[in-house]
């Protein structure tokens, strides 16, 4: 069974003498209409657009019926009925438009509402919960304003428990029509930061960055979180570094093995080895220029700089690619890596 979690807070109400502390259930996911339509379509064999139309039509019919007179529409497992929000000072008090509203609500049957009555939840805090959340999406080169992405440049997704190693996890972009666009994950720094970019240049417009993850909980439910973004179709010709790694066997991203050539992948490099240059900078500001041995618009191979041999294992270095074309020089974004000795 999935992990169920609650947060604890002090009870300041009238029942505080009997229950000094109360718990709030940590909601892991909310199924939107699109996702619900897709699940029903998978079970029924109908197209998802048709199941969505049926659902919307049913609730529109119920809403029209409720406007004539409040009734209770019973379904299998739940009912739709009118409800009053806010409190009333007395049982015969009139509605106060500042405090009360009449809304449609879904009421679950007892069999569903009490399904977890005997389940003991874990007590968590905001820092220890397995709830997935996206806090912000920002272009790395120009983070402000937030939620504005510039073409295929790298952007940073920040949040909590955004883990991509869980079964069924994914990171992608989606437009208003529900079309999914692939994202290339350049680096999953930790459960709070992911670097990524679009695999192709998309049309400008409004999109959503969507992550599916279990928050690192192997038995947890697959949660879906999203962040709305503005996508600018910026066809910049400036070089962009997306990832670096050693060419040594078994090498991993952003770890440079001493003595092994370095592979730099990205965009807008050059076919001409003489037009691109690679520079490394480490902690004390020392700069080391690498020798480019091969180049394509998306991949540059750099011979191992002997000047980096003296660095201790674990030393962080920053890499920049510079391209010269038509007399103009353009620098890439910076990219960090760690130097390690060969095993």
PDB file of N, CA and C in Angstrom, residues 29-101:
ATOM      1  N   UNK A  29      -2.003  13.787  -4.815  1.00  0.00           N
ATOM      2  CA  UNK A  29      -2.325  14.048  -6.212  1.00  0.00           C
ATOM      3  C   UNK A  29      -3.794  14.417  -6.354  1.00  0.00           C
ATOM      4  N   UNK A  30      -4.100  15.172  -7.374  1.00  0.00           N
ATOM      5  CA  UNK A  30      -5.463  15.506  -7.751  1.00  0.00           C
ATOM      6  C   UNK A  30      -5.623  15.151  -9.225  1.00  0.00           C
ATOM      7  N   UNK A  31      -6.574  14.302  -9.531  1.00  0.00           N
ATOM      8  CA  UNK A  31      -6.764  13.873 -10.913  1.00  0.00           C
ATOM      9  C   UNK A  31      -7.577  14.916 -11.662  1.00  0.00           C
ATOM     10  N   UNK A  32      -6.993  15.518 -12.682  1.00  0.00           N
ATOM     11  CA  UNK A  32      -7.691  16.487 -13.505  1.00  0.00           C
ATOM     12  C   UNK A  32      -8.626  15.800 -14.483  1.00  0.00           C
ATOM     13  N   UNK A  33      -9.451  16.594 -15.149  1.00  0.00           N
ATOM     14  CA  UNK A  33     -10.429  16.040 -16.074  1.00  0.00           C
ATOM     15  C   UNK A  33      -9.750  15.323 -17.237  1.00  0.00           C
ATOM     16  N   UNK A  34      -8.641  15.886 -17.728  1.00  0.00           N
ATOM     17  CA  UNK A  34      -7.927  15.255 -18.841  1.00  0.00           C
ATOM     18  C   UNK A  34      -7.430  13.863 -18.444  1.00  0.00           C
ATOM     19  N   UNK A  35      -6.794  13.780 -17.271  1.00  0.00           N
ATOM     20  CA  UNK A  35      -6.268  12.494 -16.815  1.00  0.00           C
ATOM     21  C   UNK A  35      -7.397  11.498 -16.560  1.00  0.00           C
ATOM     22  N   UNK A  36      -8.510  11.986 -15.987  1.00  0.00           N
ATOM     23  CA  UNK A  36      -9.649  11.108 -15.728  1.00  0.00           C
ATOM     24  C   UNK A  36     -10.223  10.575 -17.036  1.00  0.00           C
ATOM     25  N   UNK A  37     -10.328  11.455 -18.038  1.00  0.00           N
ATOM     26  CA  UNK A  37     -10.849  11.038 -19.342  1.00  0.00           C
ATOM     27  C   UNK A  37      -9.945   9.983 -19.973  1.00  0.00           C
ATOM     28  N   UNK A  38      -8.641  10.137 -19.826  1.00  0.00           N
ATOM     29  CA  UNK A  38      -7.706   9.160 -20.389  1.00  0.00           C
ATOM     30  C   UNK A  38      -7.842   7.802 -19.703  1.00  0.00           C
ATOM     31  N   UNK A  39      -8.015   7.810 -18.378  1.00  0.00           N
ATOM     32  CA  UNK A  39      -8.161   6.546 -17.654  1.00  0.00           C
ATOM     33  C   UNK A  39      -9.461   5.840 -18.041  1.00  0.00           C
ATOM     34  N   UNK A  40     -10.536   6.609 -18.164  1.00  0.00           N
ATOM     35  CA  UNK A  40     -11.813   6.008 -18.561  1.00  0.00           C
ATOM     36  C   UNK A  40     -11.720   5.478 -19.990  1.00  0.00           C
ATOM     37  N   UNK A  41     -11.044   6.231 -20.853  1.00  0.00           N
ATOM     38  CA  UNK A  41     -10.884   5.803 -22.243  1.00  0.00           C
ATOM     39  C   UNK A  41     -10.120   4.488 -22.322  1.00  0.00           C
ATOM     40  N   UNK A  42      -9.099   4.335 -21.492  1.00  0.00           N
ATOM     41  CA  UNK A  42      -8.311   3.103 -21.504  1.00  0.00           C
ATOM     42  C   UNK A  42      -9.149   1.904 -21.084  1.00  0.00           C
ATOM     43  N   UNK A  43     -10.108   2.115 -20.167  1.00  0.00           N
ATOM     44  CA  UNK A  43     -10.939   1.016 -19.686  1.00  0.00           C
ATOM     45  C   UNK A  43     -12.117   0.732 -20.621  1.00  0.00           C
ATOM     46  N   UNK A  44     -12.654   1.796 -21.249  1.00  0.00           N
ATOM     47  CA  UNK A  44     -13.863   1.635 -22.056  1.00  0.00           C
ATOM     48  C   UNK A  44     -13.605   1.408 -23.531  1.00  0.00           C
ATOM     49  N   UNK A  45     -12.412   1.799 -23.996  1.00  0.00           N
ATOM     50  CA  UNK A  45     -12.117   1.669 -25.414  1.00  0.00           C
ATOM     51  C   UNK A  45     -12.567   2.852 -26.235  1.00  0.00           C
ATOM     52  N   UNK A  46     -13.176   3.857 -25.604  1.00  0.00           N
ATOM     53  CA  UNK A  46     -13.595   5.064 -26.313  1.00  0.00           C
ATOM     54  C   UNK A  46     -12.427   6.035 -26.427  1.00  0.00           C
ATOM     55  N   UNK A  47     -12.438   6.907 -27.425  1.00  0.00           N
ATOM     56  CA  UNK A  47     -11.408   7.962 -27.492  1.00  0.00           C
ATOM     57  C   UNK A  47     -11.519   8.876 -26.280  1.00  0.00           C
ATOM     58  N   UNK A  48     -10.368   9.378 -25.790  1.00  0.00           N
ATOM     59  CA  UNK A  48     -10.381  10.220 -24.587  1.00  0.00           C
ATOM     60  C   UNK A  48     -11.186  11.496 -24.801  1.00  0.00           C
ATOM     61  N   UNK A  49     -11.175  12.041 -26.033  1.00  0.00           N
ATOM     62  CA  UNK A  49     -11.939  13.264 -26.293  1.00  0.00           C
ATOM     63  C   UNK A  49     -13.435  13.002 -26.159  1.00  0.00           C
ATOM     64  N   UNK A  50     -13.859  11.761 -26.499  1.00  0.00           N
ATOM     65  CA  UNK A  50     -15.274  11.416 -26.377  1.00  0.00           C
ATOM     66  C   UNK A  50     -15.657  11.217 -24.916  1.00  0.00           C
ATOM     67  N   UNK A  51     -14.796  10.560 -24.141  1.00  0.00           N
ATOM     68  CA  UNK A  51     -15.101  10.381 -22.715  1.00  0.00           C
ATOM     69  C   UNK A  51     -15.138  11.725 -21.992  1.00  0.00           C
ATOM     70  N   UNK A  52     -14.254  12.643 -22.393  1.00  0.00           N
ATOM     71  CA  UNK A  52     -14.280  13.971 -21.777  1.00  0.00           C
ATOM     72  C   UNK A  52     -15.591  14.681 -22.096  1.00  0.00           C
ATOM     73  N   UNK A  53     -16.045  14.580 -23.344  1.00  0.00           N
ATOM     74  CA  UNK A  53     -17.301  15.222 -23.726  1.00  0.00           C
ATOM     75  C   UNK A  53     -18.476  14.647 -22.940  1.00  0.00           C
ATOM     76  N   UNK A  54     -18.446  13.327 -22.718  1.00  0.00           N
ATOM     77  CA  UNK A  54     -19.526  12.688 -21.942  1.00  0.00           C
ATOM     78  C   UNK A  54     -19.510  13.204 -20.507  1.00  0.00           C
ATOM     79  N   UNK A  55     -18.327  13.267 -19.896  1.00  0.00           N
ATOM     80  CA  UNK A  55     -18.221  13.753 -18.517  1.00  0.00           C
ATOM     81  C   UNK A  55     -18.696  15.193 -18.394  1.00  0.00           C
ATOM     82  N   UNK A  56     -18.210  16.049 -19.302  1.00  0.00           N
ATOM     83  CA  UNK A  56     -18.605  17.459 -19.248  1.00  0.00           C
ATOM     84  C   UNK A  56     -20.110  17.608 -19.461  1.00  0.00           C
ATOM     85  N   UNK A  57     -20.661  16.807 -20.397  1.00  0.00           N
ATOM     86  CA  UNK A  57     -22.093  16.883 -20.652  1.00  0.00           C
ATOM     87  C   UNK A  57     -22.912  16.466 -19.451  1.00  0.00           C
ATOM     88  N   UNK A  58     -22.456  15.417 -18.733  1.00  0.00           N
ATOM     89  CA  UNK A  58     -23.168  14.957 -17.548  1.00  0.00           C
ATOM     90  C   UNK A  58     -23.205  16.020 -16.464  1.00  0.00           C
ATOM     91  N   UNK A  59     -22.044  16.651 -16.209  1.00  0.00           N
ATOM     92  CA  UNK A  59     -22.008  17.650 -15.139  1.00  0.00           C
ATOM     93  C   UNK A  59     -22.738  18.932 -15.538  1.00  0.00           C
ATOM     94  N   UNK A  60     -22.736  19.254 -16.820  1.00  0.00           N
ATOM     95  CA  UNK A  60     -23.522  20.409 -17.262  1.00  0.00           C
ATOM     96  C   UNK A  60     -25.014  20.149 -17.057  1.00  0.00           C
ATOM     97  N   UNK A  61     -25.451  18.917 -17.326  1.00  0.00           N
ATOM     98  CA  UNK A  61     -26.856  18.558 -17.120  1.00  0.00           C
ATOM     99  C   UNK A  61     -27.222  18.626 -15.645  1.00  0.00           C
ATOM    100  N   UNK A  62     -26.320  18.118 -14.788  1.00  0.00           N
ATOM    101  CA  UNK A  62     -26.576  18.161 -13.344  1.00  0.00           C
ATOM    102  C   UNK A  62     -26.640  19.607 -12.859  1.00  0.00           C
ATOM    103  N   UNK A  63     -25.709  20.447 -13.340  1.00  0.00           N
ATOM    104  CA  UNK A  63     -25.695  21.854 -12.924  1.00  0.00           C
ATOM    105  C   UNK A  63     -26.985  22.555 -13.334  1.00  0.00           C
ATOM    106  N   UNK A  64     -27.478  22.254 -14.548  1.00  0.00           N
ATOM    107  CA  UNK A  64     -28.736  22.867 -15.000  1.00  0.00           C
ATOM    108  C   UNK A  64     -29.903  22.412 -14.129  1.00  0.00           C
ATOM    109  N   UNK A  65     -29.897  21.127 -13.757  1.00  0.00           N
ATOM    110  CA  UNK A  65     -30.947  20.601 -12.894  1.00  0.00           C
ATOM    111  C   UNK A  65     -30.897  21.245 -11.517  1.00  0.00           C
ATOM    112  N   UNK A  66     -29.685  21.437 -10.990  1.00  0.00           N
ATOM    113  CA  UNK A  66     -29.537  22.028  -9.654  1.00  0.00           C
ATOM    114  C   UNK A  66     -29.964  23.487  -9.631  1.00  0.00           C
ATOM    115  N   UNK A  67     -29.845  24.176 -10.768  1.00  0.00           N
ATOM    116  CA  UNK A  67     -30.270  25.588 -10.808  1.00  0.00           C
ATOM    117  C   UNK A  67     -31.790  25.705 -10.696  1.00  0.00           C
ATOM    118  N   UNK A  68     -32.507  24.677 -11.146  1.00  0.00           N
ATOM    119  CA  UNK A  68     -33.963  24.698 -11.018  1.00  0.00           C
ATOM    120  C   UNK A  68     -34.378  24.417  -9.581  1.00  0.00           C
ATOM    121  N   UNK A  69     -33.746  23.419  -8.974  1.00  0.00           N
ATOM    122  CA  UNK A  69     -34.045  23.069  -7.585  1.00  0.00           C
ATOM    123  C   UNK A  69     -32.950  22.140  -7.083  1.00  0.00           C
ATOM    124  N   UNK A  70     -32.447  22.384  -5.884  1.00  0.00           N
ATOM    125  CA  UNK A  70     -31.368  21.568  -5.354  1.00  0.00           C
ATOM    126  C   UNK A  70     -31.843  20.138  -5.131  1.00  0.00           C
ATOM    127  N   UNK A  71     -31.177  19.215  -5.802  1.00  0.00           N
ATOM    128  CA  UNK A  71     -31.501  17.802  -5.659  1.00  0.00           C
ATOM    129  C   UNK A  71     -30.195  17.046  -5.441  1.00  0.00           C
ATOM    130  N   UNK A  72     -30.328  15.754  -5.155  1.00  0.00           N
ATOM    131  CA  UNK A  72     -29.159  14.904  -4.947  1.00  0.00           C
ATOM    132  C   UNK A  72     -29.117  13.868  -6.075  1.00  0.00           C
ATOM    133  N   UNK A  73     -28.048  13.897  -6.854  1.00  0.00           N
ATOM    134  CA  UNK A  73     -27.871  12.943  -7.950  1.00  0.00           C
ATOM    135  C   UNK A  73     -26.933  11.846  -7.477  1.00  0.00           C
ATOM    136  N   UNK A  74     -27.462  10.630  -7.345  1.00  0.00           N
ATOM    137  CA  UNK A  74     -26.694   9.513  -6.804  1.00  0.00           C
ATOM    138  C   UNK A  74     -26.047   8.687  -7.917  1.00  0.00           C
ATOM    139  N   UNK A  75     -24.764   8.383  -7.725  1.00  0.00           N
ATOM    140  CA  UNK A  75     -24.016   7.551  -8.650  1.00  0.00           C
ATOM    141  C   UNK A  75     -23.373   6.417  -7.854  1.00  0.00           C
ATOM    142  N   UNK A  76     -22.665   5.554  -8.549  1.00  0.00           N
ATOM    143  CA  UNK A  76     -22.002   4.426  -7.895  1.00  0.00           C
ATOM    144  C   UNK A  76     -20.775   4.924  -7.127  1.00  0.00           C
ATOM    145  N   UNK A  77     -20.890   4.987  -5.809  1.00  0.00           N
ATOM    146  CA  UNK A  77     -19.760   5.395  -4.985  1.00  0.00           C
ATOM    147  C   UNK A  77     -19.755   6.843  -4.560  1.00  0.00           C
ATOM    148  N   UNK A  78     -20.585   7.675  -5.202  1.00  0.00           N
ATOM    149  CA  UNK A  78     -20.602   9.094  -4.820  1.00  0.00           C
ATOM    150  C   UNK A  78     -21.927   9.717  -5.238  1.00  0.00           C
ATOM    151  N   UNK A  79     -22.139  10.938  -4.781  1.00  0.00           N
ATOM    152  CA  UNK A  79     -23.339  11.693  -5.135  1.00  0.00           C
ATOM    153  C   UNK A  79     -22.961  13.140  -5.382  1.00  0.00           C
ATOM    154  N   UNK A  80     -23.718  13.808  -6.247  1.00  0.00           N
ATOM    155  CA  UNK A  80     -23.528  15.230  -6.513  1.00  0.00           C
ATOM    156  C   UNK A  80     -24.710  15.974  -5.917  1.00  0.00           C
ATOM    157  N   UNK A  81     -24.434  16.990  -5.100  1.00  0.00           N
ATOM    158  CA  UNK A  81     -25.511  17.710  -4.431  1.00  0.00           C
ATOM    159  C   UNK A  81     -25.069  19.139  -4.138  1.00  0.00           C
ATOM    160  N   UNK A  82     -26.004  19.949  -3.696  1.00  0.00           N
ATOM    161  CA  UNK A  82     -25.678  21.315  -3.301  1.00  0.00           C
ATOM    162  C   UNK A  82     -25.076  21.351  -1.915  1.00  0.00           C
ATOM    163  N   UNK A  83     -24.219  22.337  -1.676  1.00  0.00           N
ATOM    164  CA  UNK A  83     -23.600  22.498  -0.357  1.00  0.00           C
ATOM    165  C   UNK A  83     -23.402  23.979  -0.093  1.00  0.00           C
ATOM    166  N   UNK A  84     -23.425  24.351   1.164  1.00  0.00           N
ATOM    167  CA  UNK A  84     -23.230  25.738   1.576  1.00  0.00           C
ATOM    168  C   UNK A  84     -21.861  25.861   2.231  1.00  0.00           C
ATOM    169  N   UNK A  85     -21.020  26.733   1.715  1.00  0.00           N
ATOM    170  CA  UNK A  85     -19.717  26.972   2.337  1.00  0.00           C
ATOM    171  C   UNK A  85     -19.832  28.061   3.392  1.00  0.00           C
ATOM    172  N   UNK A  86     -18.888  28.050   4.336  1.00  0.00           N
ATOM    173  CA  UNK A  86     -18.906  29.049   5.398  1.00  0.00           C
ATOM    174  C   UNK A  86     -19.840  28.631   6.525  1.00  0.00           C
ATOM    175  N   UNK A  87     -19.760  29.338   7.626  1.00  0.00           N
ATOM    176  CA  UNK A  87     -20.564  29.000   8.807  1.00  0.00           C
ATOM    177  C   UNK A  87     -21.801  29.891   8.902  1.00  0.00           C
ATOM    178  N   UNK A  88     -22.818  29.381   9.619  1.00  0.00           N
ATOM    179  CA  UNK A  88     -24.055  30.126   9.891  1.00  0.00           C
ATOM    180  C   UNK A  88     -24.195  30.288  11.396  1.00  0.00           C
ATOM    181  N   UNK A  89     -24.472  31.496  11.886  1.00  0.00           N
ATOM    182  CA  UNK A  89     -24.555  31.711  13.335  1.00  0.00           C
ATOM    183  C   UNK A  89     -25.699  30.938  13.988  1.00  0.00           C
ATOM    184  N   UNK A  90     -26.822  30.765  13.264  1.00  0.00           N
ATOM    185  CA  UNK A  90     -27.958  30.003  13.788  1.00  0.00           C
ATOM    186  C   UNK A  90     -28.513  29.144  12.665  1.00  0.00           C
ATOM    187  N   UNK A  91     -29.334  28.162  13.029  1.00  0.00           N
ATOM    188  CA  UNK A  91     -29.865  27.234  12.039  1.00  0.00           C
ATOM    189  C   UNK A  91     -30.838  27.900  11.073  1.00  0.00           C
ATOM    190  N   UNK A  92     -31.459  28.998  11.471  1.00  0.00           N
ATOM    191  CA  UNK A  92     -32.431  29.670  10.602  1.00  0.00           C
ATOM    192  C   UNK A  92     -31.886  30.978  10.031  1.00  0.00           C
ATOM    193  N   UNK A  93     -30.564  31.204  10.137  1.00  0.00           N
ATOM    194  CA  UNK A  93     -29.965  32.448   9.638  1.00  0.00           C
ATOM    195  C   UNK A  93     -29.969  32.474   8.113  1.00  0.00           C
ATOM    196  N   UNK A  94     -30.064  33.680   7.550  1.00  0.00           N
ATOM    197  CA  UNK A  94     -29.985  33.836   6.102  1.00  0.00           C
ATOM    198  C   UNK A  94     -28.526  33.770   5.648  1.00  0.00           C
ATOM    199  N   UNK A  95     -28.353  33.435   4.371  1.00  0.00           N
ATOM    200  CA  UNK A  95     -26.998  33.374   3.834  1.00  0.00           C
ATOM    201  C   UNK A  95     -26.369  34.755   3.805  1.00  0.00           C
ATOM    202  N   UNK A  96     -25.102  34.812   4.206  1.00  0.00           N
ATOM    203  CA  UNK A  96     -24.340  36.051   4.149  1.00  0.00           C
ATOM    204  C   UNK A  96     -23.410  35.967   2.934  1.00  0.00           C
ATOM    205  N   UNK A  97     -23.612  36.805   1.910  1.00  0.00           N
ATOM    206  CA  UNK A  97     -22.785  36.696   0.692  1.00  0.00           C
ATOM    207  C   UNK A  97     -21.296  36.901   0.944  1.00  0.00           C
ATOM    208  N   UNK A  98     -20.951  37.514   2.085  1.00  0.00           N
ATOM    209  CA  UNK A  98     -19.533  37.704   2.397  1.00  0.00           C
ATOM    210  C   UNK A  98     -18.903  36.430   2.969  1.00  0.00           C
ATOM    211  N   UNK A  99     -19.736  35.535   3.519  1.00  0.00           N
ATOM    212  CA  UNK A  99     -19.193  34.335   4.167  1.00  0.00           C
ATOM    213  C   UNK A  99     -19.681  33.043   3.539  1.00  0.00           C
ATOM    214  N   UNK A 100     -20.815  33.098   2.857  1.00  0.00           N
ATOM    215  CA  UNK A 100     -21.437  31.858   2.388  1.00  0.00           C
ATOM    216  C   UNK A 100     -21.606  31.833   0.866  1.00  0.00           C
ATOM    217  N   UNK A 101     -21.515  30.625   0.327  1.00  0.00           N
ATOM    218  CA  UNK A 101     -21.816  30.398  -1.086  1.00  0.00           C
ATOM    219  C   UNK A 101     -22.526  29.061  -1.225  1.00  0.00           C
TER     220      UNK A 101
END
